[in-house]
Coordinates of C-alpha atoms and ligand atoms in Angstrom, one line a residue:
X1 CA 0.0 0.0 0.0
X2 CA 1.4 3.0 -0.8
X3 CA 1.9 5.6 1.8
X4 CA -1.0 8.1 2.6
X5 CA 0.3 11.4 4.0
X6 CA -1.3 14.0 5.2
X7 CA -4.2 12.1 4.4
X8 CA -7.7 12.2 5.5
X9 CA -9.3 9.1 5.4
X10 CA -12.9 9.6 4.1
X11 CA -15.7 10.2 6.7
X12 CA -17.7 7.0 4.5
X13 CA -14.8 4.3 5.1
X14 CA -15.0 3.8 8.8
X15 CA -10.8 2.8 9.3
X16 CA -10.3 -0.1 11.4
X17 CA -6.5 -0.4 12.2
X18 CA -4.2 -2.9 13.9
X19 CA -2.3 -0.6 15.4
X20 CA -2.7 3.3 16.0
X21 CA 0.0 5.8 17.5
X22 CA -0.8 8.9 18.1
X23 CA 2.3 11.5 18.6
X24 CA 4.5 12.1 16.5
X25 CA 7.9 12.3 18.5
X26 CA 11.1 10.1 18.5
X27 CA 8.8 7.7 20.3
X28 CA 6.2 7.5 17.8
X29 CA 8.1 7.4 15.1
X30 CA 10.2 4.7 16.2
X31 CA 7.4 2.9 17.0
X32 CA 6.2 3.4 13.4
X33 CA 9.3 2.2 12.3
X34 CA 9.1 -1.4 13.6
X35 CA 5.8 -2.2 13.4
X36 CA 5.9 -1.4 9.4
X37 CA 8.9 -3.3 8.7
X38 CA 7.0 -5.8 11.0
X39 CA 3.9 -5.4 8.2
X40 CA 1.8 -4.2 10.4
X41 CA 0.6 -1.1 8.8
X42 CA 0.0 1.5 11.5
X43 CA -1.5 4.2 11.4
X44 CA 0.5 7.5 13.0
X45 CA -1.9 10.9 13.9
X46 CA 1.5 13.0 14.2
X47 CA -1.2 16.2 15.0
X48 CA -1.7 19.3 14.2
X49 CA -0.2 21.4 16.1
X50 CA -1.4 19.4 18.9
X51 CA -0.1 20.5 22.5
X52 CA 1.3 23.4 21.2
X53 CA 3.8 22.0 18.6
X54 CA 4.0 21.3 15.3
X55 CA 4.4 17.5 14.2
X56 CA 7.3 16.0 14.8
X57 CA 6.9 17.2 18.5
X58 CA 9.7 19.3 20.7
X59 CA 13.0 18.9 18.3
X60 CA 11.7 21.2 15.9
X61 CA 11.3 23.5 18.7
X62 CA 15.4 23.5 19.1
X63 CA 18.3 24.1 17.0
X64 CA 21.7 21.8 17.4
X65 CA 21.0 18.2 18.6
X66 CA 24.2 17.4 19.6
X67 CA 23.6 13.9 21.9
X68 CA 21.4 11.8 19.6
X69 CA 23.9 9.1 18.7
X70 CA 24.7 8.5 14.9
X71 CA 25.3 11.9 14.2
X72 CA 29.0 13.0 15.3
X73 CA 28.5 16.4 13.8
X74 CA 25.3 17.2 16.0
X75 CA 21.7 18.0 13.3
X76 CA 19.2 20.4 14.0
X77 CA 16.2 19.3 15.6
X78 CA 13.8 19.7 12.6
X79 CA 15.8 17.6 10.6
X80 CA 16.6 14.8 12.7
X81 CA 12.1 15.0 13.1
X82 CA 11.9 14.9 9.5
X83 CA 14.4 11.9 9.1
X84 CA 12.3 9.9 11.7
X85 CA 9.5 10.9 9.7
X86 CA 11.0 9.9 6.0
X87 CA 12.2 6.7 7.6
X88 CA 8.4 5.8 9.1
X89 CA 7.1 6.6 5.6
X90 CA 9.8 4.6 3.4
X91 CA 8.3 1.4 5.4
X92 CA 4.6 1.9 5.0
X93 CA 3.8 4.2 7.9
X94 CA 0.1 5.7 7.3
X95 CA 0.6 9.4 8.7
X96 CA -2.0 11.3 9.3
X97 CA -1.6 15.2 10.0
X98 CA -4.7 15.3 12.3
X99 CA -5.1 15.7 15.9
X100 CA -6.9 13.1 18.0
X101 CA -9.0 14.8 20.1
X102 CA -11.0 11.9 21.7
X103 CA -10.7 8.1 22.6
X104 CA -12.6 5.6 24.5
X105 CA -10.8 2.6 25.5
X106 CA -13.2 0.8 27.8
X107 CA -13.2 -1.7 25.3
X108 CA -11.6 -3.3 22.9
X109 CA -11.8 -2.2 20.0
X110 CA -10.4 1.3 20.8
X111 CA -12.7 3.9 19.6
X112 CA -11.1 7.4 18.5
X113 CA -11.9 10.6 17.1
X114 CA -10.4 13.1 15.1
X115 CA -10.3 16.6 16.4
X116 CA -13.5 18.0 14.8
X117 CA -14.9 14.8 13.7
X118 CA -16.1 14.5 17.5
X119 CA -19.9 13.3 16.3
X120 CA -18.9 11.0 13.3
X121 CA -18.9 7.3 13.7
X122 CA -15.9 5.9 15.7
X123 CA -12.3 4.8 14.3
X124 CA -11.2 1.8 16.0
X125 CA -7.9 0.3 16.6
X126 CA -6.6 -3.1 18.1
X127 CA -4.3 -1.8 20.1
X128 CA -2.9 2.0 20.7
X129 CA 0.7 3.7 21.4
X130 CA 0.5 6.9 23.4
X131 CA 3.4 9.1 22.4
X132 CA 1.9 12.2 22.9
X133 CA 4.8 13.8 25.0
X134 CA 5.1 16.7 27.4
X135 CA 6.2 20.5 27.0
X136 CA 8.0 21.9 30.2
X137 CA 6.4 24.5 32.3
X138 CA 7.1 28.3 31.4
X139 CA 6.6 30.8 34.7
X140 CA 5.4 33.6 32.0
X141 CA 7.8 36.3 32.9
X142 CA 8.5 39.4 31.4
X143 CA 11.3 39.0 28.0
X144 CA 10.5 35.0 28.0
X145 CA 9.2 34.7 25.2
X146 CA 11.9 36.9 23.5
X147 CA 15.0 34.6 24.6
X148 CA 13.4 31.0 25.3
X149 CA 15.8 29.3 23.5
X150 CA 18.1 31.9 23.4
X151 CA 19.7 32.0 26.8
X152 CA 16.6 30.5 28.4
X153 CA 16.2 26.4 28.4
X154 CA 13.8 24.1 30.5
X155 CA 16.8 21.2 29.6
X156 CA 20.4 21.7 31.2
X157 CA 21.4 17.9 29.9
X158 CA 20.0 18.9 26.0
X159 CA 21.3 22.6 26.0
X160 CA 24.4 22.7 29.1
X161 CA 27.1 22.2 26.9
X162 CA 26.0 24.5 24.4
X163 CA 29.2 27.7 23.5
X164 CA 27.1 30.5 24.9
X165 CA 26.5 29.1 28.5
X166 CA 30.6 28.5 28.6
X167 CA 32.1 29.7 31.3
X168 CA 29.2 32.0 31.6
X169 CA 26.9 33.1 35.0
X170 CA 23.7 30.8 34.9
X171 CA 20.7 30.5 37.1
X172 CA 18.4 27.6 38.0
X173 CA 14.8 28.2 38.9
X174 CA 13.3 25.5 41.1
X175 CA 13.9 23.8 44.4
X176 CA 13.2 20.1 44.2
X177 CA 15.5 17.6 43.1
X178 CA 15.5 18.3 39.0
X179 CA 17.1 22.0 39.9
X180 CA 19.5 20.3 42.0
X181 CA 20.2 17.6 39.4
X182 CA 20.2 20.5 36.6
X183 CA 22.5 23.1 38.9
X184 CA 25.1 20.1 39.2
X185 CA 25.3 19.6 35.8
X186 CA 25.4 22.7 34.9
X187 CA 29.0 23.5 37.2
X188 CA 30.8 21.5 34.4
X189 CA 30.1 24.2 31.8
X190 CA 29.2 27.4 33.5
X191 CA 31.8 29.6 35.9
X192 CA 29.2 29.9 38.7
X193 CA 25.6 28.6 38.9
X194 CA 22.8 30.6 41.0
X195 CA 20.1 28.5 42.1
X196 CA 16.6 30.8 42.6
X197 CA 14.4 28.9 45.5
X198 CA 11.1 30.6 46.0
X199 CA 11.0 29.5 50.0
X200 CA 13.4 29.6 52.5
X201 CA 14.0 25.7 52.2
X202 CA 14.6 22.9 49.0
X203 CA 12.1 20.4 48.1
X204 CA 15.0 18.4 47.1
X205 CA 16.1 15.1 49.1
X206 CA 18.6 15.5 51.7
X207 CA 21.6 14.2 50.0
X208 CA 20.9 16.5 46.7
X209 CA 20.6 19.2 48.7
X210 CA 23.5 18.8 50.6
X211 CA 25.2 18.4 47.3
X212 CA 23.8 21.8 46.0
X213 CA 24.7 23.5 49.7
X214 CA 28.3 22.5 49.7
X215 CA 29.1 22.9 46.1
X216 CA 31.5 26.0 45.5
X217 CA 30.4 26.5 42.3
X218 CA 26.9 27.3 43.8
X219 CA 25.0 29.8 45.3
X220 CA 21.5 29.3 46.4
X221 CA 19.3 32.4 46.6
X222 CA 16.7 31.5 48.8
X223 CA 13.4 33.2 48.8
X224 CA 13.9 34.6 45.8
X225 CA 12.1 34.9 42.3
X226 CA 12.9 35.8 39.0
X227 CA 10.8 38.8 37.5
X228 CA 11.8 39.6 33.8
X229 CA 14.6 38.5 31.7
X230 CA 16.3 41.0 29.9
X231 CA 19.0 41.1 27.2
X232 CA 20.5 43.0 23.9
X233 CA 17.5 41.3 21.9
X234 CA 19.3 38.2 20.4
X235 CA 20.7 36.6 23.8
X236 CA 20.2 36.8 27.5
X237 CA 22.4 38.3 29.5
X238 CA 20.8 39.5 32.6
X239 CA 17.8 38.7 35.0
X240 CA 15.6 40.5 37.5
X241 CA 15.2 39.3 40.8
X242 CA 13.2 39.7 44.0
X243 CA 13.8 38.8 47.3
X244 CA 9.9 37.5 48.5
X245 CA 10.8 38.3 52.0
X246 CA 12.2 41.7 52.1
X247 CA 10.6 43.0 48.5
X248 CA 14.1 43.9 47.5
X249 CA 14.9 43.5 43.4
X250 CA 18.3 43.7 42.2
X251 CA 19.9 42.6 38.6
X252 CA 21.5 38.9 38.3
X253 CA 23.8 39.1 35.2
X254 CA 23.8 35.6 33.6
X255 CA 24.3 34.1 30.3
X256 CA 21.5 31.5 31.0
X257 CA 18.8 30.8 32.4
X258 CA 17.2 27.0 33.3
X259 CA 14.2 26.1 34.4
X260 CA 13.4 23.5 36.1
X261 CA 9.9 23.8 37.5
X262 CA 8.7 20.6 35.9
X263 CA 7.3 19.2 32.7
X264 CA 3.3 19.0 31.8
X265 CA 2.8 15.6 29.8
X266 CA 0.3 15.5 27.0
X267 CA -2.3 12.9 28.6
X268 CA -5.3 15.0 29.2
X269 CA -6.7 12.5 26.5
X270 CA -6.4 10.0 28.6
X271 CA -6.2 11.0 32.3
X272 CA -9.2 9.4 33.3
X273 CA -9.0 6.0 31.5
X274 CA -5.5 5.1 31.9
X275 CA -3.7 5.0 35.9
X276 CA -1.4 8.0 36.0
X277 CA 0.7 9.8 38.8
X278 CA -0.4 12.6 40.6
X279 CA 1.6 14.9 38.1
X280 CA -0.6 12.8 35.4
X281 CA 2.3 11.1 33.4
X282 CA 1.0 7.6 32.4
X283 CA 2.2 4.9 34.5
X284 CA 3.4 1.9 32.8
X285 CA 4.6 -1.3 34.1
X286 CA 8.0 -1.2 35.4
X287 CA 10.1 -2.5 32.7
X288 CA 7.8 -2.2 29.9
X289 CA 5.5 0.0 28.2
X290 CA 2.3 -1.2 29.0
X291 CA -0.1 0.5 30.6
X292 CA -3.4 -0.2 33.2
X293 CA -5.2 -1.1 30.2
X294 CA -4.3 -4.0 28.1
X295 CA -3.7 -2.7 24.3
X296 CA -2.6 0.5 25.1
X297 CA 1.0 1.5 25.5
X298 CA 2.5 4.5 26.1
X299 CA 6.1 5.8 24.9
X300 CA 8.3 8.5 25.6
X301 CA 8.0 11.6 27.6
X302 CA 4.3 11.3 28.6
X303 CA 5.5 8.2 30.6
X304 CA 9.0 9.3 31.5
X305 CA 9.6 12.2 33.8
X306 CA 12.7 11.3 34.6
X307 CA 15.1 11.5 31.7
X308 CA 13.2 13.2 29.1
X309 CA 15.7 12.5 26.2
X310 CA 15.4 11.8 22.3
X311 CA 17.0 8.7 22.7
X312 CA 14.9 7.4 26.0
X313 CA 11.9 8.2 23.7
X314 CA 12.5 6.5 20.8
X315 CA 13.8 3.5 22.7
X316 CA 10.6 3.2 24.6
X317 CA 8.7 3.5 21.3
X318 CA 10.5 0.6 20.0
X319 CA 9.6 -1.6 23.3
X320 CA 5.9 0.1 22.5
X321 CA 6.0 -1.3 19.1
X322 CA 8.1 -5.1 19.8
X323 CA 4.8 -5.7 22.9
X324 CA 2.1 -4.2 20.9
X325 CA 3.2 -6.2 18.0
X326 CA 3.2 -9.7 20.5
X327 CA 0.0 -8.7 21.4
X328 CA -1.6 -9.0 18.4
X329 CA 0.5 -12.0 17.5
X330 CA -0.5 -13.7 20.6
X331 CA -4.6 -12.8 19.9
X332 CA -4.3 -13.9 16.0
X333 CA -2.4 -16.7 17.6
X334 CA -5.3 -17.9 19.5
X335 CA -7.9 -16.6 16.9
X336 CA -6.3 -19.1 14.3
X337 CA -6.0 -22.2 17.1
Ligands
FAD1 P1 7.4 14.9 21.7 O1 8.6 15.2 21.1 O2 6.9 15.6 22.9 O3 6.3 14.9 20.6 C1 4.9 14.5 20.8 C2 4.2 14.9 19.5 O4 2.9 14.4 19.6 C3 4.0 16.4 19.3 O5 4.3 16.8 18.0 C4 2.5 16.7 19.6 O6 2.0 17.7 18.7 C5 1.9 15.3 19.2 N1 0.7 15.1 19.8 C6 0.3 15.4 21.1 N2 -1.0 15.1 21.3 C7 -1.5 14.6 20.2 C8 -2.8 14.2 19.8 N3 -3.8 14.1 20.6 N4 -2.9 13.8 18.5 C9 -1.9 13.8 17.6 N5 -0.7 14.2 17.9 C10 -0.5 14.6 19.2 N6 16.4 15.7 23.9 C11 17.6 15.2 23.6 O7 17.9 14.0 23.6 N7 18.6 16.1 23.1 C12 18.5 17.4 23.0 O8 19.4 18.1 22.6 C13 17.2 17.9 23.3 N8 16.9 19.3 23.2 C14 15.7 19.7 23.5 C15 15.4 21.1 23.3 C16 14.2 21.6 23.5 C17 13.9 23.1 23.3 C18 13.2 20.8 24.0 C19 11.8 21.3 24.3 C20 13.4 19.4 24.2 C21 14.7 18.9 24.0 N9 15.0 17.5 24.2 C22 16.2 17.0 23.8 C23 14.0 16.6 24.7 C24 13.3 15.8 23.6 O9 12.8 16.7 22.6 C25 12.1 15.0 24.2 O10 12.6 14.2 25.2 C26 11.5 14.2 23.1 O11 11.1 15.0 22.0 C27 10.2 13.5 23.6 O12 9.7 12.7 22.5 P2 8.3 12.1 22.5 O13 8.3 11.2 21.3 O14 7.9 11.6 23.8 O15 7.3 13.3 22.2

């Protein structure tokens, strides 16, 4: 069959699929990958700019890619998204540039709808990836917009190492045990690291915050909040901040700003049919990527909040795709028997 893209299915043919994904990430796409070459012919709904982003998910949000392995030079977001993509199509990958906006998986088969397409009959699928992924939080302050991505990052691992932030003044945001994680990492590139805690005392556990305390590359301001970023209009270069307790603002001059204030995964499709934590990221059996309910597997960062990477993602897609495609061996298994 040759491969339908940016296709719309008409309303008349009801589709029935093996296998849908919905997301169109490094985990979906990998998941694509191997269940075509594994003749399944799914069926990916990469969105429209669902969640905020465009298909292909957060990389095309970002510029130089310089961890995902195979690429000693580093690629630019986009185009490492739309070689996933060219790579799900050369195998037979249906993509469909449409958001899924609704799904009902009380029983098998799935029932789904199309964003817009809320009162047509059904679409129904055998068993369902969730790839749908996570943006970080933003705190809305004054110049973010203008240098998110351009001094300011919600990733220290993705976006530490990059020239600008060398040797440069940078500032965390965010007490728990991600800005503690982050501010560590972030000694190895920057001359000094300020950590910005909002209260008098860290979230973090005690032996992260110990580490933070004692670290001399490290400063923690506490009570303290950031209140506009400013800069020469390309890059960041300095940040205003308030002391909470005394109502005192003052200038922090740094190069970079992270944040680290948590993620918000994509899942409010299915936050009340699938088990999630209590910051709603699908909870999947340890080990594997299967969810509470059986059929329905769930890939990369809207079942990770922990390392959040390209390569995490696409790996989990790929253990979403080898069980989803068991599954449905095992059922046409004992269909045939
Ligand atoms: P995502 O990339 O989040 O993509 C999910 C996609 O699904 C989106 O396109 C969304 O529109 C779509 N979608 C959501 N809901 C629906 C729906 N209902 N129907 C249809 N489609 C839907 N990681 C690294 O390893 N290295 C880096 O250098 C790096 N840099 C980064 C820089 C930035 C600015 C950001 C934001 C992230 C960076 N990351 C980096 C993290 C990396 O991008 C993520 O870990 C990864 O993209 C997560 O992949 P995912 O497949 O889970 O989903």
């Amino acid at each position: 069959m040759a491969p339908l893209t940016n296709g719309k299915v008409p309303k008349s043919t009801k589709m029935h699929s093996k296998v849908v994904i919905i997301g169109s990430g490094p985990a979906g796409h990998t998941a694509a990958v191997y269940l075509a070459r594994a003749n399944i012919n799914p069926v990916l709904f990469e969105g429209f700019m669902a969640n905020g982003f465009a298909a292909g998910g957060q990389l095309t949000t970002t510029t130089d890619v310089e961890n995902y392995p195979g690429f000693p030079s580093g690629i630019l977001g986009p185009e490492l998204m739309d070689k996933f993509r060219e790579q799900s199509i050369r195998f037979g990958t249906q993509i469909i540039t449409e958001t899924v906006s609704k799904i009902d998986l009380s029983a098998r088969p799935f029932r789904y709808w199309r964003e817009g397409e809320e009162h047509d009959e059904a679409e129904t699928a055998d068993a369902i990836i969730i790839a749908t992924g996570a943006s970080a939080k933003r705190l809305g302050l004054k110049g973010e917009v203008t240098y998110w991505q351009s001094g300011i990052s919600a990733c220290a691992v993705c976006d530490g190492a990059v020239p600008i932030f060398r040797n440069q003044p940078l500032a965390v945001i965010g007490g728990g045990d991600s800005a503690a994680e982050e501010a560590t990492y972030l000694t190895k590139y920057g001359s000094h690291v300020y950590v910005l805690v909002r209260r008098s005392e860290l979230r973090a556990s005690k032996i992260m915050a110990k580490r933070l305390m004692n670290h001399p590359k490290i400063t923690i301001l506490w009570n303290t909040v950031a209140t506009e970023c400013q800069g020469d209009g390309d890059l960041l270069n300095n940040l205003r901040i308030k002391n909470v307790v005394t109502g005192e603002e003052r200038d922090l001059p740094v190069r970079g700003l992270f944040y680290a204030i948590g993620h918000e995964p994509a899942t409010s499709l299915v936050r009340s049919q699938l088990q999630t934590d209590l910051d709603g990221y699908i909870i999947t059996v340890p080990g594997t990527t299967q969810t509470s309910v059986k059929g329905v597997f769930a890939a990369g960062d809207v079942q990770d909040k922990r390392y959040r990477q390209a390569i995490t993602s696409a790996g989990s897609g790929c253990m979403a795709a080898l069980e989803a495609e068991r599954l449905i061996a095992e059922e046409e298994g004992s269909e045939e028997a």
